[in-house]
mmCIF file of C-alpha atoms and ligand atoms in Angstrom:
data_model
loop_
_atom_site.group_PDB
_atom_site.id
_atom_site.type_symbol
_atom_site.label_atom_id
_atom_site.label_comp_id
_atom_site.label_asym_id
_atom_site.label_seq_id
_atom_site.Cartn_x
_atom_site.Cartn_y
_atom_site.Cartn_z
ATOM 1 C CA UNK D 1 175.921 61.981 103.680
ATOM 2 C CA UNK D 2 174.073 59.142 101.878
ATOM 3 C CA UNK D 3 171.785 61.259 99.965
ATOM 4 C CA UNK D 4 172.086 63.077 96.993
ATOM 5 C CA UNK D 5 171.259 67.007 96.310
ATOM 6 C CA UNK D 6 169.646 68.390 93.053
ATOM 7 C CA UNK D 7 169.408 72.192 92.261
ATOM 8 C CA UNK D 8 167.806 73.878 89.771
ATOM 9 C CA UNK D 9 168.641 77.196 88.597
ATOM 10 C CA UNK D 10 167.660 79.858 85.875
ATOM 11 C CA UNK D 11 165.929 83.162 85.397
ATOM 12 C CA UNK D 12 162.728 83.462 86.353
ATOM 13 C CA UNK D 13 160.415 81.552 83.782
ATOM 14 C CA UNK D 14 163.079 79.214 82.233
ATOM 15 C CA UNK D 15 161.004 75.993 83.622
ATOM 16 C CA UNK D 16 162.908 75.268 86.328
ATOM 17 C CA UNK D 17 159.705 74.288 88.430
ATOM 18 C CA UNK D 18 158.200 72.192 86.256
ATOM 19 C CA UNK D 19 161.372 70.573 85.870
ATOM 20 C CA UNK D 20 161.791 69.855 89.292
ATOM 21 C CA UNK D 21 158.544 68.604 90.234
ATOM 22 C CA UNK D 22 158.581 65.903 86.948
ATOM 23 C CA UNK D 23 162.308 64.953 88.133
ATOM 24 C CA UNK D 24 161.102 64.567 92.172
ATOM 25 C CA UNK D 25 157.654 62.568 90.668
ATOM 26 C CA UNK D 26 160.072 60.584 88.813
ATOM 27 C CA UNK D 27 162.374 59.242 91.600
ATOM 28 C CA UNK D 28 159.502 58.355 93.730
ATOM 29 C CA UNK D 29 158.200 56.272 90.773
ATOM 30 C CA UNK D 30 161.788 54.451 91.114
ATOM 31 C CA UNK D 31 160.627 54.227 95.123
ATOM 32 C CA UNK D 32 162.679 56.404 95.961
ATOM 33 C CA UNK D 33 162.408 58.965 98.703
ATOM 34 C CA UNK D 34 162.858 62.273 96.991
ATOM 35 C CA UNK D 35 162.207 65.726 98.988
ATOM 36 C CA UNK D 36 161.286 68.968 96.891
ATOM 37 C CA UNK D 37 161.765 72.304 98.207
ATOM 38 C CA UNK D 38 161.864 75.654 96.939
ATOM 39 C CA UNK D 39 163.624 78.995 97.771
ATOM 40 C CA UNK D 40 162.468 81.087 99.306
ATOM 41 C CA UNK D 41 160.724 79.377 101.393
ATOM 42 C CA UNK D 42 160.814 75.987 101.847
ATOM 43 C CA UNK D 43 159.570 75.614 105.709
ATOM 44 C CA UNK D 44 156.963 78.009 107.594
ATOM 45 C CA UNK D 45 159.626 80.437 108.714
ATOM 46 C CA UNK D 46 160.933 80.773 105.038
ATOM 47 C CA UNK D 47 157.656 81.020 103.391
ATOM 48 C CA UNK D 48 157.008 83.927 106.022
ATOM 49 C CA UNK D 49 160.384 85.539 104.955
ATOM 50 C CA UNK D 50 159.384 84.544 101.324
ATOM 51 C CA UNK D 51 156.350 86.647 101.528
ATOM 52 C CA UNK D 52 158.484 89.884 102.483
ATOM 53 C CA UNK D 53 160.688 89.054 99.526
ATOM 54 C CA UNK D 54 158.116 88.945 96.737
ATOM 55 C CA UNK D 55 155.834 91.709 98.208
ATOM 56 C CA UNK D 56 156.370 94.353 96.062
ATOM 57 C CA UNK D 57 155.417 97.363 98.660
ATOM 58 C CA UNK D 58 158.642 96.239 100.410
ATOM 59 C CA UNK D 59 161.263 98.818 99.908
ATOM 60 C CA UNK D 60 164.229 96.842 100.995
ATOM 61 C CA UNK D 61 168.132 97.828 100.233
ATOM 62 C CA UNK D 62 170.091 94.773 98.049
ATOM 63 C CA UNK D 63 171.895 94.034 101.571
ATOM 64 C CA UNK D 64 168.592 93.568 103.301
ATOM 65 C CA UNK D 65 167.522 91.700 100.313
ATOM 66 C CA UNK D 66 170.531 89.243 100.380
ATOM 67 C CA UNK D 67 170.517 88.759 104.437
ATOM 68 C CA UNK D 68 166.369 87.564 104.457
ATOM 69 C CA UNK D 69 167.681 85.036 101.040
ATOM 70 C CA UNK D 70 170.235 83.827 103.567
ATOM 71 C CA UNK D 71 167.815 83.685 106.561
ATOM 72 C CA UNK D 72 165.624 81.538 104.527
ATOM 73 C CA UNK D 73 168.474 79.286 103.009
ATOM 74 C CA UNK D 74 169.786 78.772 106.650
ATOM 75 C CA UNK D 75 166.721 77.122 108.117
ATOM 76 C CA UNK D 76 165.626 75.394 104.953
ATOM 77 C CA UNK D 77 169.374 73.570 104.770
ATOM 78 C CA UNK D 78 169.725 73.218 108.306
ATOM 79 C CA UNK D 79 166.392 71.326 109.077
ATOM 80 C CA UNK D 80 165.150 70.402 105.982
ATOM 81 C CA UNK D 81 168.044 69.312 103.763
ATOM 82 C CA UNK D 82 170.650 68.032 105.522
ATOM 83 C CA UNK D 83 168.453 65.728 107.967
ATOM 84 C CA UNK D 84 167.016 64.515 104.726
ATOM 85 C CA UNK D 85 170.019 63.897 102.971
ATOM 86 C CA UNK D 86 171.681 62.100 106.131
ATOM 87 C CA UNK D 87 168.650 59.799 105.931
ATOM 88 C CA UNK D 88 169.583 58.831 102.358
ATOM 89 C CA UNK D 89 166.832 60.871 100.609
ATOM 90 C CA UNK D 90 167.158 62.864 97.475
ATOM 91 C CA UNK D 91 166.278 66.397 97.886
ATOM 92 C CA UNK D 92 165.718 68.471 94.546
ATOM 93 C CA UNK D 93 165.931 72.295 95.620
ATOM 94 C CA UNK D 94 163.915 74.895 93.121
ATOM 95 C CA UNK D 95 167.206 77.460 93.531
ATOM 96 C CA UNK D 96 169.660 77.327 95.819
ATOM 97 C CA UNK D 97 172.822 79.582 96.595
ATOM 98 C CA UNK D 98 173.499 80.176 92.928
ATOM 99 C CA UNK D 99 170.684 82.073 92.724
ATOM 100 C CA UNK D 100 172.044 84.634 95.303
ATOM 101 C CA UNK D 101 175.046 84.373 93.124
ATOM 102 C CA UNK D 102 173.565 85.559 90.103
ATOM 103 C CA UNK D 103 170.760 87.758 91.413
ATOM 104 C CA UNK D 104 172.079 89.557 94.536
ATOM 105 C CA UNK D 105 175.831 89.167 93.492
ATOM 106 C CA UNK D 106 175.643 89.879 89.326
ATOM 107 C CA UNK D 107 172.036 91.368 88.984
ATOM 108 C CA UNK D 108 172.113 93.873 92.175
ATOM 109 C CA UNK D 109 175.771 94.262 91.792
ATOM 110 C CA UNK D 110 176.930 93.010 95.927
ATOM 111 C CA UNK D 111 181.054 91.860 96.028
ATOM 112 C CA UNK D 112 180.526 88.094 94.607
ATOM 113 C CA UNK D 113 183.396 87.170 97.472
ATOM 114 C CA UNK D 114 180.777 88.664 100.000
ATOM 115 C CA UNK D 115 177.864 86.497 98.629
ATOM 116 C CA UNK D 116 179.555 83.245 98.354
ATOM 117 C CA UNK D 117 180.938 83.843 101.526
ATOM 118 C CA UNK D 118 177.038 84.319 102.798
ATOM 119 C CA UNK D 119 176.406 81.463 101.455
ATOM 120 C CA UNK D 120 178.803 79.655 102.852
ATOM 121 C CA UNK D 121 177.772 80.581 106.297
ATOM 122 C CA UNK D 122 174.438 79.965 105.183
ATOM 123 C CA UNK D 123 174.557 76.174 103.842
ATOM 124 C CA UNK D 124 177.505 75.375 106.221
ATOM 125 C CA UNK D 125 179.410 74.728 102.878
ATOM 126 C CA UNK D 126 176.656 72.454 101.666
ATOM 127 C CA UNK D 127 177.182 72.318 98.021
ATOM 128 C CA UNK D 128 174.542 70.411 95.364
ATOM 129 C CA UNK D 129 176.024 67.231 93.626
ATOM 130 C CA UNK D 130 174.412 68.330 90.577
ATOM 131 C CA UNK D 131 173.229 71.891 89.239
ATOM 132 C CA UNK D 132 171.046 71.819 86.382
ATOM 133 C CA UNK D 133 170.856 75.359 84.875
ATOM 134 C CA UNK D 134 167.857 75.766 81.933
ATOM 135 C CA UNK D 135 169.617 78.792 80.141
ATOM 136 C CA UNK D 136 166.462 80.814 78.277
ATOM 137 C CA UNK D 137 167.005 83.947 76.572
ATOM 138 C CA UNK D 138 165.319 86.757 79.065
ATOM 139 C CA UNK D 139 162.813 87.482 76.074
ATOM 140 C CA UNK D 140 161.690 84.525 75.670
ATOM 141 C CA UNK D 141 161.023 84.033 79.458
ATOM 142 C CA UNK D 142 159.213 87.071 79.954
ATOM 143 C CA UNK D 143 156.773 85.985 77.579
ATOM 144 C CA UNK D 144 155.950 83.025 79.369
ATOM 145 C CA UNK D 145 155.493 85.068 82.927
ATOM 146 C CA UNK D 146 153.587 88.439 83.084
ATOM 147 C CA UNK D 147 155.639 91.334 84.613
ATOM 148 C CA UNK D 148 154.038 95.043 85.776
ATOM 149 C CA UNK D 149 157.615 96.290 85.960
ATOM 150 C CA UNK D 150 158.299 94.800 82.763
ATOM 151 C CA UNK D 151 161.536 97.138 81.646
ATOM 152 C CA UNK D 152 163.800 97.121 84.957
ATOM 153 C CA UNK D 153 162.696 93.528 85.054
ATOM 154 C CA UNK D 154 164.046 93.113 81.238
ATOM 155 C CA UNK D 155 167.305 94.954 81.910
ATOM 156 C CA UNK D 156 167.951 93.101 85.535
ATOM 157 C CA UNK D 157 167.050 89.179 84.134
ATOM 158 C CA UNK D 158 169.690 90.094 81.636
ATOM 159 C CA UNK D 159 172.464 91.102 83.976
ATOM 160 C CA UNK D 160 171.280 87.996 86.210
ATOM 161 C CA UNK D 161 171.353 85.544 83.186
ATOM 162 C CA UNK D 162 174.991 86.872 82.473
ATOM 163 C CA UNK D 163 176.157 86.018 85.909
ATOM 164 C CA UNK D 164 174.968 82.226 85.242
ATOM 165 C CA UNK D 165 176.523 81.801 82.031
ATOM 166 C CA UNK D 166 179.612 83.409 84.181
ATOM 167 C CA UNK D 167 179.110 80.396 86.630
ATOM 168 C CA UNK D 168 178.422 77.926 84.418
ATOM 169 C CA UNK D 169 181.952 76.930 84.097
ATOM 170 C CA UNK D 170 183.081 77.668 87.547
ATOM 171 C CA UNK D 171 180.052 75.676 89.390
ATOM 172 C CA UNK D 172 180.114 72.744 86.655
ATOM 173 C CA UNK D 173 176.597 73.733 85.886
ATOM 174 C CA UNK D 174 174.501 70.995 83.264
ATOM 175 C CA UNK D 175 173.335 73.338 80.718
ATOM 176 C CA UNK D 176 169.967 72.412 79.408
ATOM 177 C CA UNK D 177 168.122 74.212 76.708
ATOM 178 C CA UNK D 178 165.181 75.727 78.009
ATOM 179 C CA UNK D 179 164.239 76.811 74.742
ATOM 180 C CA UNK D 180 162.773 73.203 74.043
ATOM 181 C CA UNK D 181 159.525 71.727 75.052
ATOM 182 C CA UNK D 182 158.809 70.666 77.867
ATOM 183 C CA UNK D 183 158.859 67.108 77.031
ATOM 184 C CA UNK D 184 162.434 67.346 75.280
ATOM 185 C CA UNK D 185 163.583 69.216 78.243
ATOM 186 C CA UNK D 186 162.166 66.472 80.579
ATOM 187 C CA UNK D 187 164.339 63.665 77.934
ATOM 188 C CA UNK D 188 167.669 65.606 78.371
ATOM 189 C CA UNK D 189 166.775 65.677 82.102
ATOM 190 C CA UNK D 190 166.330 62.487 82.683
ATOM 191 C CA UNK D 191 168.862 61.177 80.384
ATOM 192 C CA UNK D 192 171.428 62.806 82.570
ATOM 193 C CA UNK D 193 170.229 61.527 85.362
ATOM 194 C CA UNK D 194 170.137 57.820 84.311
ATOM 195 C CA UNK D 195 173.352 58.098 83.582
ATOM 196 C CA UNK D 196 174.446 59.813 86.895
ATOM 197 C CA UNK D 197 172.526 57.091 88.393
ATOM 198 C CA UNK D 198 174.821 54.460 86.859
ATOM 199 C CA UNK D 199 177.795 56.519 87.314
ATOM 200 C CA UNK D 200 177.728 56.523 91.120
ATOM 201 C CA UNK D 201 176.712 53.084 90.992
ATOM 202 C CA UNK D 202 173.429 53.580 92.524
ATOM 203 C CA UNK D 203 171.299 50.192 91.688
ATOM 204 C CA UNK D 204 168.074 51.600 89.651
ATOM 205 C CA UNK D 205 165.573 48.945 91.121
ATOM 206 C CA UNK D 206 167.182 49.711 94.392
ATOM 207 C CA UNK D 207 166.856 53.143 93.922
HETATM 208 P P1 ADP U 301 160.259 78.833 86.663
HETATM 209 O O1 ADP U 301 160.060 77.943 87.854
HETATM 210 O O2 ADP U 301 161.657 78.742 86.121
HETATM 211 O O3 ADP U 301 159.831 80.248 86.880
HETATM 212 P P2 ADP U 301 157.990 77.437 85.500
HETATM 213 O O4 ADP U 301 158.313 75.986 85.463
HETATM 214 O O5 ADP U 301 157.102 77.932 86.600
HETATM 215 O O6 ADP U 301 159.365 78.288 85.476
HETATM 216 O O7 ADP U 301 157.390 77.842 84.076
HETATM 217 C C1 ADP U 301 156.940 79.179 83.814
HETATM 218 C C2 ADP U 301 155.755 79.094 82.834
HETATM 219 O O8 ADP U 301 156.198 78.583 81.580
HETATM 220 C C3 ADP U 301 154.649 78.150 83.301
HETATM 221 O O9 ADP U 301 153.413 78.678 82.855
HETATM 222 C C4 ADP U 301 154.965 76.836 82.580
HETATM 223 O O10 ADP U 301 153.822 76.051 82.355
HETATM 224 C C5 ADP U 301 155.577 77.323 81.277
HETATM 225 N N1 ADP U 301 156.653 76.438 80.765
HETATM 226 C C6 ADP U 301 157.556 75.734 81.486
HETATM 227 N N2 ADP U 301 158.419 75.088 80.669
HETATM 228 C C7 ADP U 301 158.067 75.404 79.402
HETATM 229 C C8 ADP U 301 158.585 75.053 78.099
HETATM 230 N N3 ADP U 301 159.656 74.255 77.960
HETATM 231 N N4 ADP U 301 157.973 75.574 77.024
HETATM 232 C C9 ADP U 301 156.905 76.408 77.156
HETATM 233 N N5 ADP U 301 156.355 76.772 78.344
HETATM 234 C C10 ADP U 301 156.924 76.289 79.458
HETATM 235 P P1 TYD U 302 159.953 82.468 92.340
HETATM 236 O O1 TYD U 302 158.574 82.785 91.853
HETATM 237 O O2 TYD U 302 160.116 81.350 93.304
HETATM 238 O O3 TYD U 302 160.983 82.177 91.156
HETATM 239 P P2 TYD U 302 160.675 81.795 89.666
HETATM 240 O O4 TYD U 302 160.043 83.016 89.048
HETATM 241 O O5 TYD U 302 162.003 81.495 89.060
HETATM 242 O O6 TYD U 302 159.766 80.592 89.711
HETATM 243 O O7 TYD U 302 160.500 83.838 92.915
HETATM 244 C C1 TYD U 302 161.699 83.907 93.550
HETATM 245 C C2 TYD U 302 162.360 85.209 93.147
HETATM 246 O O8 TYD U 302 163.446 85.448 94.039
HETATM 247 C C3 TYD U 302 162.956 85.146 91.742
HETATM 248 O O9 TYD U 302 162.776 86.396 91.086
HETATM 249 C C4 TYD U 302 164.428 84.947 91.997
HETATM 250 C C5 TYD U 302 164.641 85.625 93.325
HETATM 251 N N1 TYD U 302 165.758 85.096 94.109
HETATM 252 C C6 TYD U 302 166.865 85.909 94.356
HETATM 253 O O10 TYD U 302 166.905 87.076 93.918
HETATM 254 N N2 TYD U 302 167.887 85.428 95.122
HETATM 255 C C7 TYD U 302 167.874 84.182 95.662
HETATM 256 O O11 TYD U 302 168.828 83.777 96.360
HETATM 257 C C8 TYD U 302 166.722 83.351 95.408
HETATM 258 C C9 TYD U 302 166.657 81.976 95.994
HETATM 259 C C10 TYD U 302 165.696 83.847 94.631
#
């Protein structure tokens, strides 16, 4: 494939969405084609399944939970992503598998072999070239989000931040500090990604 595929991941409230939206604004300004999309959701089916997912009068089990993530990573990488990324695009994802990684597999506590296997089947093996993970201690993003279950939330964003310093390692995650501004996170950010331009000898004004 001729494009190349961003993800961003972090508890909820690190600044992984205003990340991603200054990153995708930023490679159109190169003239770039850049796609943004966001899980869940992500196309009309997946914002549907989306709105079962965040509706908090839904009483689902952590397998039901996992199979609508999948649903909704499915379509979104079968007709949105790949098509875009065979058509040389760059496609920035706001979460991606990981996220079932650390939230279904390490925060609801489902066999990590049975998610990434999910998520294989999911993504048809679709990995991102790059994974930039904002690491935030839970605290400090909870103050930036309101909660009404604030406790379980507290308890749960800790088990799920765990899992992603777990995978850090393993998944070649590039740790940013999202205890910065948002303008130093934005430098550190783009810094990388000049240099990843250069790296794969991608030709900036040709971008
Ligand atoms: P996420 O997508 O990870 O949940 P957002 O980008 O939506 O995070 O940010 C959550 C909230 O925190 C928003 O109100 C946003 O304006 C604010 N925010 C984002 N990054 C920072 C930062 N580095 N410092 C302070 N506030 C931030
Ligand atoms: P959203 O508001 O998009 O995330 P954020 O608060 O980080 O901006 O809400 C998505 C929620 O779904 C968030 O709590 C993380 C969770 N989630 C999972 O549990 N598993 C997944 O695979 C994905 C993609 C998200």
């Amino acid at each position: 494939m001729k494009g190349f595929f961003i993800s961003f991941e972090g508890i909820d409230g690190s600044g992984k969405s205003t990340q991603a939206k200054r990153l995708c604004k930023y490679i159109e300004s190169l003239g770039k084609e850049c796609v943004l999309v966001r899980e869940p959701g992500g196309t009309p089916e997946g914002e549907r399944i989306r709105r079962i997912l965040l509706d908090k009068s839904s009483d689902l089990t952590p397998e039901a939970e996992f199979f609508l993530f999948l649903a909704s990573r499915s379509i979104l990488t079968q007709r949105i992503i790949i098509p875009s990324l065979k058509l040389g695009k760059f496609v920035i994802a706001d979460r991606f598998a990981d996220s079932s990684l650390a939230y279904q597999g390490y925060g609801r506590g489902l066999d990590i072999s049975f998610v990434k296997y999910g998520n294989n089947v999911a993504t048809k093996g679709l990995k991102p070239d790059v994974i930039f993970y904002i690491d935030i201690p839970v605290e400090l993003a909870m103050r930036r989000k309101s909660y009404s279950d604030r406790m379980e939330k507290e308890s749960f964003l800790k088990k799920v931040r765990e899992g992603y310093l777990k995978l850090s390692k393993e998944h070649g995650y590039i740790p940013i500090d999202g205890r910065k501004s948002v303008e130093e996170i934005w430098d550190d950010i783009k810094g990388f990604f000049s240099k990843m331009l250069e790296v794969n000898g991608i030709d900036r004004d040709n971008v």
